[in-house]
Short mmCIF file of C-alpha atoms and ligand atoms in Angstrom, two decimals:
data_model
loop_
_atom_site.label_atom_id
_atom_site.label_comp_id
_atom_site.label_asym_id
_atom_site.label_seq_id
_atom_site.Cartn_x
_atom_site.Cartn_y
_atom_site.Cartn_z
CA MET A 1 -5.11 -9.15 -10.97
CA LEU A 2 -7.02 -6.11 -9.96
CA GLU A 3 -9.52 -5.09 -12.56
CA LEU A 4 -11.59 -1.85 -12.50
CA THR A 5 -14.29 -1.62 -15.13
CA ASP A 6 -16.05 1.64 -15.83
CA LEU A 7 -15.72 2.57 -12.10
CA THR A 8 -17.64 5.74 -11.23
CA VAL A 9 -17.90 7.51 -7.89
CA THR A 10 -20.16 10.53 -7.54
CA PHE A 11 -20.66 12.88 -4.73
CA PRO A 12 -23.44 15.42 -4.53
CA GLY A 13 -22.54 17.89 -7.22
CA ALA A 14 -19.31 16.12 -8.38
CA THR A 15 -18.26 13.03 -10.23
CA ALA A 16 -14.95 12.31 -8.70
CA VAL A 17 -14.19 9.12 -10.65
CA ASP A 18 -15.63 8.98 -14.14
CA HIS A 19 -15.81 5.61 -15.93
CA VAL A 20 -12.32 4.50 -15.03
CA SER A 21 -11.13 1.16 -16.38
CA LEU A 22 -7.70 -0.09 -15.25
CA GLN A 23 -5.94 -3.34 -14.51
CA VAL A 24 -3.07 -4.04 -12.12
CA ALA A 25 -1.24 -7.29 -12.74
CA GLN A 26 -0.12 -9.41 -9.84
CA GLY A 27 3.23 -8.26 -8.47
CA SER A 28 3.26 -5.01 -10.46
CA VAL A 29 3.03 -1.37 -9.30
CA LEU A 30 0.71 1.11 -10.94
CA ALA A 31 1.01 4.86 -10.29
CA VAL A 32 -2.10 6.90 -10.62
CA LEU A 33 -0.75 10.39 -11.35
CA GLY A 34 -2.85 13.46 -11.39
CA PRO A 35 -3.28 16.99 -10.10
CA SER A 36 -5.11 17.92 -6.84
CA GLY A 37 -8.79 17.21 -7.02
CA CYS A 38 -8.60 14.88 -10.10
CA GLY A 39 -10.21 12.01 -8.10
CA LYS A 40 -7.22 9.86 -7.42
CA SER A 41 -7.74 9.41 -3.70
CA THR A 42 -11.38 8.62 -4.24
CA LEU A 43 -10.36 5.95 -6.70
CA LEU A 44 -8.03 4.43 -4.18
CA ARG A 45 -10.64 4.66 -1.40
CA ALA A 46 -13.15 2.87 -3.68
CA VAL A 47 -10.70 0.02 -4.20
CA ALA A 48 -10.20 -0.16 -0.44
CA GLY A 49 -13.97 -0.29 0.17
CA LEU A 50 -14.12 3.06 1.82
CA GLU A 51 -16.24 4.75 -1.01
CA ARG A 52 -19.18 3.04 -2.67
CA PRO A 53 -19.05 3.14 -6.48
CA SER A 54 -22.16 4.50 -8.10
CA ALA A 55 -21.41 2.48 -11.27
CA GLY A 56 -18.90 -0.06 -12.61
CA SER A 57 -17.09 -2.87 -10.92
CA ILE A 58 -13.91 -3.73 -8.92
CA ARG A 59 -12.72 -7.31 -9.30
CA TRP A 60 -9.76 -8.87 -7.47
CA ARG A 61 -8.46 -12.14 -8.77
CA GLY A 62 -11.70 -12.50 -10.66
CA THR A 63 -13.99 -11.89 -7.63
CA ASP A 64 -16.38 -8.93 -7.65
CA LEU A 65 -15.70 -6.89 -4.50
CA SER A 66 -19.01 -5.09 -4.32
CA GLY A 67 -20.51 -5.99 -0.87
CA VAL A 68 -17.02 -7.12 0.49
CA PRO A 69 -16.31 -4.84 3.46
CA THR A 70 -12.84 -3.11 3.74
CA HIS A 71 -11.44 -5.46 6.41
CA GLU A 72 -12.25 -8.55 4.37
CA ARG A 73 -10.54 -7.37 1.21
CA GLY A 74 -7.01 -8.10 2.44
CA PHE A 75 -5.72 -4.78 1.29
CA ALA A 76 -3.53 -2.34 3.21
CA LEU A 77 -3.68 1.43 2.89
CA MET A 78 -0.87 3.83 3.64
CA PHE A 79 -1.44 7.58 3.66
CA GLN A 80 0.63 10.72 3.26
CA ASP A 81 0.81 11.00 6.98
CA GLY A 82 1.48 7.48 8.17
CA GLN A 83 -0.82 7.96 11.22
CA LEU A 84 1.26 5.94 13.69
CA PHE A 85 -0.04 5.35 17.15
CA ALA A 86 1.87 8.00 19.17
CA GLN A 87 1.68 6.18 22.50
CA ALA A 88 2.85 2.88 21.12
CA SER A 89 6.51 1.85 20.36
CA VAL A 90 7.64 1.44 16.74
CA GLY A 91 7.63 -2.35 17.22
CA ASP A 92 4.01 -2.28 18.58
CA ASN A 93 2.96 -0.11 15.68
CA ILE A 94 4.37 -2.48 13.11
CA GLY A 95 3.10 -5.56 14.92
CA TYR A 96 -0.40 -4.19 15.33
CA PRO A 97 -1.92 -5.82 12.25
CA LEU A 98 -0.34 -9.13 13.32
CA ARG A 99 -1.83 -8.79 16.83
CA LEU A 100 -5.27 -8.29 15.23
CA ARG A 101 -4.76 -11.60 13.46
CA GLY A 102 -3.81 -13.33 16.68
CA VAL A 103 -0.12 -13.81 15.96
CA GLY A 104 1.83 -14.57 19.18
CA ARG A 105 4.30 -12.27 20.82
CA GLY A 106 7.45 -14.24 19.74
CA ALA A 107 6.39 -14.58 16.09
CA ARG A 108 5.40 -10.92 16.13
CA ALA A 109 8.77 -9.75 17.37
CA SER A 110 10.67 -11.66 14.75
CA ARG A 111 8.40 -10.40 11.92
CA VAL A 112 8.76 -6.83 13.27
CA ALA A 113 12.55 -7.21 13.27
CA GLU A 114 12.47 -8.54 9.72
CA LEU A 115 10.36 -5.60 8.57
CA LEU A 116 12.55 -3.07 10.32
CA GLU A 117 15.45 -4.50 8.47
CA LEU A 118 13.55 -4.32 5.22
CA VAL A 119 12.75 -0.60 5.57
CA GLY A 120 16.27 0.25 6.79
CA LEU A 121 15.58 0.80 10.44
CA PRO A 122 17.08 -2.18 12.28
CA GLY A 123 17.03 -1.90 16.03
CA TYR A 124 14.29 0.81 16.10
CA ALA A 125 11.56 -1.44 17.68
CA ASP A 126 11.63 0.26 21.11
CA ARG A 127 11.62 3.87 19.90
CA ARG A 128 8.49 6.08 20.07
CA PRO A 129 7.25 7.58 16.76
CA ALA A 130 7.78 11.09 18.12
CA THR A 131 11.55 10.52 18.35
CA LEU A 132 11.74 9.66 14.69
CA SER A 133 12.23 12.01 11.61
CA GLY A 134 9.46 12.30 9.11
CA GLY A 135 11.17 9.91 6.71
CA GLU A 136 11.73 7.34 9.42
CA GLN A 137 8.02 7.60 10.44
CA GLN A 138 6.98 6.90 6.89
CA ARG A 139 9.30 3.92 6.75
CA VAL A 140 7.65 2.59 9.94
CA ALA A 141 4.16 3.18 8.38
CA LEU A 142 5.28 1.21 5.32
CA ALA A 143 6.55 -1.57 7.50
CA ARG A 144 3.18 -1.63 9.24
CA SER A 145 1.35 -1.74 5.93
CA LEU A 146 3.47 -4.64 4.87
CA ALA A 147 3.27 -6.59 8.15
CA ALA A 148 0.13 -8.50 7.31
CA ASP A 149 1.41 -9.49 3.80
CA PRO A 150 -1.45 -7.53 2.05
CA GLU A 151 -2.72 -8.86 -1.18
CA LEU A 152 -2.65 -5.35 -2.45
CA LEU A 153 -0.97 -2.30 -1.04
CA LEU A 154 -2.72 1.07 -1.69
CA LEU A 155 -0.40 4.05 -1.20
CA ASP A 156 -1.96 7.51 -1.04
CA GLU A 157 0.82 10.09 -1.52
CA PRO A 158 3.08 8.21 0.96
CA LEU A 159 6.01 10.56 0.47
CA SER A 160 4.52 13.93 -0.18
CA SER A 161 4.98 15.22 3.36
CA LEU A 162 8.77 14.77 3.03
CA ASP A 163 11.30 17.15 1.55
CA ARG A 164 12.39 16.70 -2.00
CA ALA A 165 15.88 14.96 -1.32
CA LEU A 166 14.30 12.54 1.15
CA ARG A 167 11.36 11.92 -1.13
CA ASP A 168 13.72 11.02 -3.98
CA ARG A 169 15.70 8.55 -1.80
CA LEU A 170 12.62 6.98 -0.24
CA ALA A 171 11.02 6.60 -3.68
CA GLY A 172 14.00 4.44 -4.77
CA ASP A 173 13.83 2.42 -1.51
CA LEU A 174 10.04 2.02 -1.92
CA ARG A 175 10.50 0.59 -5.34
CA GLU A 176 13.13 -1.85 -4.06
CA ILE A 177 10.90 -2.93 -1.22
CA LEU A 178 7.88 -3.48 -3.35
CA VAL A 179 9.85 -5.45 -5.98
CA SER A 180 11.73 -7.54 -3.42
CA THR A 181 8.54 -8.48 -1.61
CA GLY A 182 6.61 -9.02 -4.89
CA THR A 183 3.88 -6.74 -3.60
CA THR A 184 1.04 -5.63 -5.94
CA ALA A 185 0.53 -1.98 -5.36
CA ILE A 186 -1.26 1.21 -6.50
CA LEU A 187 0.57 4.54 -5.74
CA VAL A 188 -1.48 7.69 -5.95
CA THR A 189 0.66 10.74 -6.42
CA HIS A 190 0.77 14.22 -7.99
CA ASP A 191 4.54 13.93 -8.47
CA HIS A 192 5.64 12.52 -11.93
CA ASP A 193 9.18 11.84 -10.78
CA GLU A 194 7.84 9.79 -7.86
CA ALA A 195 5.44 7.88 -10.16
CA PHE A 196 8.29 7.24 -12.55
CA SER A 197 10.72 6.07 -9.74
CA VAL A 198 8.25 3.75 -8.09
CA ALA A 199 5.91 2.29 -10.67
CA ASP A 200 6.07 -0.05 -13.66
CA ARG A 201 2.96 1.48 -15.19
CA MET A 202 1.37 4.91 -15.00
CA ALA A 203 -2.20 6.09 -15.38
CA VAL A 204 -2.51 9.85 -15.81
CA MET A 205 -5.78 10.94 -14.28
CA LEU A 206 -7.35 14.31 -15.22
CA GLN A 207 -10.84 15.40 -14.03
CA GLY A 208 -11.89 11.97 -12.96
CA ARG A 209 -10.86 10.15 -16.18
CA ILE A 210 -7.83 8.27 -17.18
CA ALA A 211 -6.19 10.41 -19.89
CA GLN A 212 -3.45 7.90 -20.60
CA GLU A 213 -2.27 4.59 -19.21
CA GLY A 214 0.72 2.48 -20.06
CA ASP A 215 4.19 1.45 -19.38
CA SER A 216 5.89 4.32 -17.45
CA THR A 217 8.65 4.80 -20.05
CA GLN A 218 6.10 4.90 -22.91
CA VAL A 219 3.89 7.46 -21.17
CA TRP A 220 6.96 9.42 -20.24
CA ARG A 221 8.27 9.52 -23.86
CA ALA A 222 4.99 9.76 -25.84
CA PRO A 223 2.27 11.64 -24.00
CA VAL A 224 -1.03 11.39 -25.90
CA SER A 225 -2.21 14.96 -25.46
CA ARG A 226 -1.22 18.44 -24.52
CA GLU A 227 -2.77 18.14 -21.13
CA VAL A 228 -0.92 14.92 -20.31
CA ALA A 229 2.36 16.31 -21.64
CA ALA A 230 2.01 19.37 -19.51
CA PHE A 231 1.29 17.43 -16.40
CA ILE A 232 4.19 15.04 -16.76
CA GLY A 233 6.78 17.76 -17.05
CA TYR A 234 6.83 18.96 -20.76
CA ASP A 235 7.10 22.71 -20.00
CA THR A 236 7.02 23.90 -23.56
CA ILE A 237 4.54 23.00 -26.37
CA LEU A 238 5.51 24.25 -29.83
CA GLU A 239 3.06 24.75 -32.70
CA GLY A 240 3.20 25.78 -36.34
CA PRO A 241 6.51 27.05 -37.80
CA ALA A 242 8.20 26.75 -34.42
CA ALA A 243 7.33 23.06 -34.18
CA GLN A 244 8.49 22.62 -37.82
CA THR A 245 11.83 24.24 -37.04
CA LEU A 246 12.40 21.83 -34.27
CA ARG A 247 11.39 18.85 -36.34
CA ASP A 248 13.73 19.97 -39.14
CA LEU A 249 16.62 20.41 -36.57
CA LEU A 250 16.06 16.84 -35.32
CA ASP A 251 15.69 15.36 -38.85
CA LEU A 252 12.73 13.23 -38.18
CA SER A 253 13.74 10.75 -40.81
CA ALA A 254 16.51 9.58 -38.49
CA ASP A 255 15.77 6.53 -36.41
CA ARG A 256 15.83 8.04 -32.91
CA ALA A 257 14.84 6.67 -29.64
CA SER A 258 12.80 9.68 -28.81
CA GLY A 259 9.02 9.88 -28.64
CA LEU A 260 9.17 12.28 -31.61
CA ALA A 261 10.41 9.58 -33.96
CA ALA A 262 8.33 6.93 -32.43
CA SER A 263 5.11 8.78 -33.12
CA SER A 264 6.10 10.90 -36.12
CA ASP A 265 3.76 8.94 -38.43
CA ARG A 266 0.78 10.03 -36.40
CA ALA A 267 2.00 13.50 -35.44
CA SER A 268 -0.43 16.37 -34.97
CA GLY A 269 2.18 19.08 -35.61
CA LEU A 270 2.47 19.90 -31.87
CA VAL A 271 5.79 19.21 -30.35
CA ALA A 272 6.33 19.01 -26.57
CA LEU A 273 9.66 19.77 -24.91
CA ARG A 274 10.97 18.99 -21.47
CA ARG A 275 13.37 21.52 -19.96
CA SER A 276 16.15 19.03 -20.52
CA ALA A 277 15.48 19.12 -24.28
CA LEU A 278 17.18 22.52 -24.65
CA ARG A 279 20.54 22.72 -23.15
CA VAL A 280 23.02 25.65 -23.13
CA ASP A 281 25.96 24.66 -25.36
CA PRO A 282 28.36 27.02 -27.09
CA GLY A 283 28.26 24.73 -30.18
CA GLY A 284 24.37 24.66 -30.32
CA SER A 285 22.62 25.66 -33.42
CA LEU A 286 19.83 27.70 -31.70
CA THR A 287 20.25 31.12 -30.26
CA GLY A 288 18.19 32.88 -27.65
CA THR A 289 17.97 35.59 -25.05
CA VAL A 290 17.62 34.54 -21.38
CA ARG A 291 14.47 36.10 -19.83
CA ARG A 292 14.72 34.40 -16.44
CA ALA A 293 17.39 32.36 -14.72
CA THR A 294 16.82 30.26 -11.55
CA THR A 295 19.74 28.54 -9.99
CA VAL A 296 18.83 25.06 -8.51
CA SER A 297 21.26 22.73 -6.79
CA ASP A 298 23.37 21.74 -9.76
CA ALA A 299 22.00 23.54 -12.72
CA VAL A 300 20.30 26.72 -13.87
CA HIS A 301 16.61 26.65 -15.01
CA LEU A 302 16.24 29.15 -17.77
CA THR A 303 13.31 30.73 -19.70
CA VAL A 304 14.71 31.70 -22.99
CA GLU A 305 13.29 33.59 -25.97
CA VAL A 306 14.67 31.32 -28.66
CA GLU A 307 14.96 32.56 -32.27
CA ARG A 308 12.45 30.69 -34.53
CA LEU A 309 10.94 28.79 -31.54
CA GLY A 310 9.69 31.43 -29.21
CA ARG A 311 9.68 31.25 -25.41
CA CYS A 312 10.97 27.93 -24.09
CA GLU A 313 12.20 26.45 -20.88
CA ALA A 314 15.86 25.33 -20.95
CA LEU A 315 18.64 24.05 -18.85
CA SER A 316 22.24 25.08 -18.19
CA SER A 317 24.52 22.63 -16.45
CA GLU A 318 27.01 25.41 -15.82
CA LEU A 319 26.21 28.15 -13.35
CA GLY A 320 26.35 31.66 -14.80
CA PRO A 321 23.69 32.46 -17.48
CA GLN A 322 21.54 35.46 -16.30
CA ALA A 323 18.57 37.39 -17.64
CA GLY A 324 19.63 39.43 -20.75
CA ASP A 325 22.45 37.10 -21.75
CA THR A 326 22.46 35.57 -25.30
CA VAL A 327 22.97 31.83 -25.24
CA ALA A 328 23.41 29.05 -27.80
CA LEU A 329 21.31 26.02 -27.26
CA THR A 330 21.45 22.42 -28.47
CA VAL A 331 18.50 20.02 -28.69
CA ASP A 332 18.45 16.77 -26.92
CA PRO A 333 15.86 14.51 -28.69
CA ARG A 334 15.37 12.46 -25.52
CA GLY A 335 13.36 15.42 -24.04
CA VAL A 336 11.18 15.89 -27.09
CA ALA A 337 7.84 14.26 -27.93
CA ALA A 338 5.44 14.72 -30.88
CA LEU A 339 1.82 14.81 -29.79
CA PRO A 340 -0.40 12.48 -31.74
CA THR A 341 -3.47 13.51 -33.79
CA PRO A 342 -6.45 13.87 -31.58
CA ASP A 343 -8.41 10.97 -33.06
CA LEU A 344 -5.68 8.58 -31.87
CA ARG A 345 -5.88 9.80 -28.32
CA THR A 346 -7.70 7.97 -25.58
CA GLY A 347 -10.31 10.13 -23.94
CA SER A 348 -9.97 13.03 -26.30
CA THR A 349 -12.58 15.69 -25.77
CA ASP A 350 -11.41 18.50 -27.97
CA ALA A 351 -10.69 16.52 -31.14
CA GLU A 352 -12.26 19.03 -33.55
CA GLU A 353 -10.28 21.94 -32.33
CA SER A 354 -6.99 20.03 -32.32
CA ALA A 355 -7.64 18.45 -35.71
CA GLU A 356 -8.03 21.99 -37.10
CA THR A 357 -4.77 22.99 -35.62
CA ALA A 358 -3.08 19.99 -37.04
CA SER A 359 -4.32 20.60 -40.60
CA ASP A 360 -3.32 24.25 -40.35
CA LEU A 361 0.18 23.08 -39.65
CA ARG A 362 0.65 20.73 -42.42
N1 LIG B 1 -16.71 13.11 0.65
C1 LIG B 1 -16.83 13.99 -0.42
N2 LIG B 1 -17.97 14.69 -0.58
C2 LIG B 1 -18.07 15.48 -1.63
N3 LIG B 1 -17.00 15.70 -2.60
C3 LIG B 1 -15.92 14.98 -2.42
C4 LIG B 1 -15.71 14.08 -1.29
N4 LIG B 1 -14.47 13.59 -1.41
C5 LIG B 1 -13.89 14.07 -2.55
N5 LIG B 1 -14.81 14.91 -3.12
C6 LIG B 1 -14.58 15.72 -4.34
O1 LIG B 1 -14.17 14.85 -5.36
C7 LIG B 1 -13.13 15.34 -6.15
C8 LIG B 1 -11.90 14.43 -6.18
O2 LIG B 1 -11.36 14.42 -4.86
P1 LIG B 1 -10.09 13.48 -4.40
O3 LIG B 1 -9.78 13.71 -3.00
O4 LIG B 1 -10.36 12.11 -4.88
O5 LIG B 1 -8.98 14.16 -5.43
P2 LIG B 1 -7.39 13.99 -5.32
O6 LIG B 1 -6.96 13.83 -6.74
O7 LIG B 1 -6.97 12.84 -4.44
O8 LIG B 1 -6.92 15.30 -4.79
P3 LIG B 1 -5.75 15.64 -3.69
O9 LIG B 1 -4.38 15.28 -4.34
O10 LIG B 1 -5.88 17.10 -3.54
O11 LIG B 1 -6.02 14.83 -2.45
C9 LIG B 1 -12.84 16.74 -5.62
O12 LIG B 1 -13.57 17.67 -6.40
C10 LIG B 1 -13.40 16.69 -4.18
O13 LIG B 1 -13.84 17.96 -3.74
#
C-alpha cells in the first residue's frame, strides 16, 4: 500500500500540496482529479521522489521513502507527452528500462512483443515513433512504463494530448490493461470522465488539498461540497425554493438510488444537477424557455430558463430545440445530488456561510 500522511510541498510563495493524506491499496487505481494549478502534478512528483516534501511522509509497503532516490523507488512515471526517444525504434523504446536492468536481447525482444500485444500494437517493434499517431505513441509510452513491472505506476495526464474520441477509447483500454496486469497506479487528471473510466477511487484536489476522496461512484453520486460538485460536472446548483421544488418533484421519501436520497438526511438544502438530470420530454412536468442550444455529436446541450427552478443546463437527445423554444423537461434522479451540511464535509472552509444558507432554506 502507498500511504501519504499530511504530505506538504511548498515552493517559494506557494504551498502546492497542503497536508494531503491518501492511501492507495495494492492493485488499485486512484485518480487525483483537479483543475490546473491545484497541485496534482507536484503530488505525483513528490511520490516519484522528484520533489522534496516540506512536511509529512510517503510510505510504500510500510517503508518511509524519505531519502530513497527516484531510481530506487521502483516506480514508473508516464507523462502527457510520452517523451519517446525519437531516434530509437518502438521496440528499443519499450525495451529501454529492461536494457538498463541488464536483461538480454532475446528476453527483451519477447517481453517487448508481449507488451506491444498488451497495448494493442502487435508487430510495431521496428517502427519509428514519428511514424505513429498520437494515440499510438501514448500506447508505446505506456508499454515502456510497464516494461519493468513497476511497483507503482504514476500517470500524469497521460491522455490529455489526445482528441476526445481517442481519449475515451484509450481510457477504457488503460483501465483494462491496469486491471489485467494488477498494476497499482495513480492517475493525475483534470478530466472527470477520464478519472471515472480509469480509476476505482477518486480524490478531488482543490487548491492543494483533498476536498473529497472515495469510491469513484460514491464521489460521482454524492459530492460533499458545491466546489467538488461543480468540478465533477454538476453544472447547476439550486438553492432555496428552486431546490425545494426539485426535491418535491423527486419525492424524497422514495427509496431512490440517487445521491439525493442517499444523503437526504444530512442535506444542506442545496441540490446539484448534472446536465443529464433535466431532459427534454414532451411528457415532462417542468416547462422552460431555451436560452441557448449547442448541438454536440448525438444530442443538444441546452441552457433553459425553467419555471420555478431558474436557469439550468439540460439535455435533448433529439436534435431540434433552438433558442426561444418552449420545452417540457423531465427529471432523471440519477443526475441529481443533495449537498450535505457543511459540518459533515471534509476540508470545509466556509462552514459558517453555508450553515446560514442551509438554515435559511429549512
Ligand atoms: N518548481 C516550482 N516552483 C514554484 N512554483 C511551482 C513549481 N512547480 C509548481 N509550482 C506551483 O505549484 C502549484 C501547483 O502546480 P502543479 O503543477 O502541481 O499543478 P497541477 O494541478 O498539476 O496543474 P496543471 O494541471 O496545470 O499541470 C502552482 O501554483 C504552480 O505554479
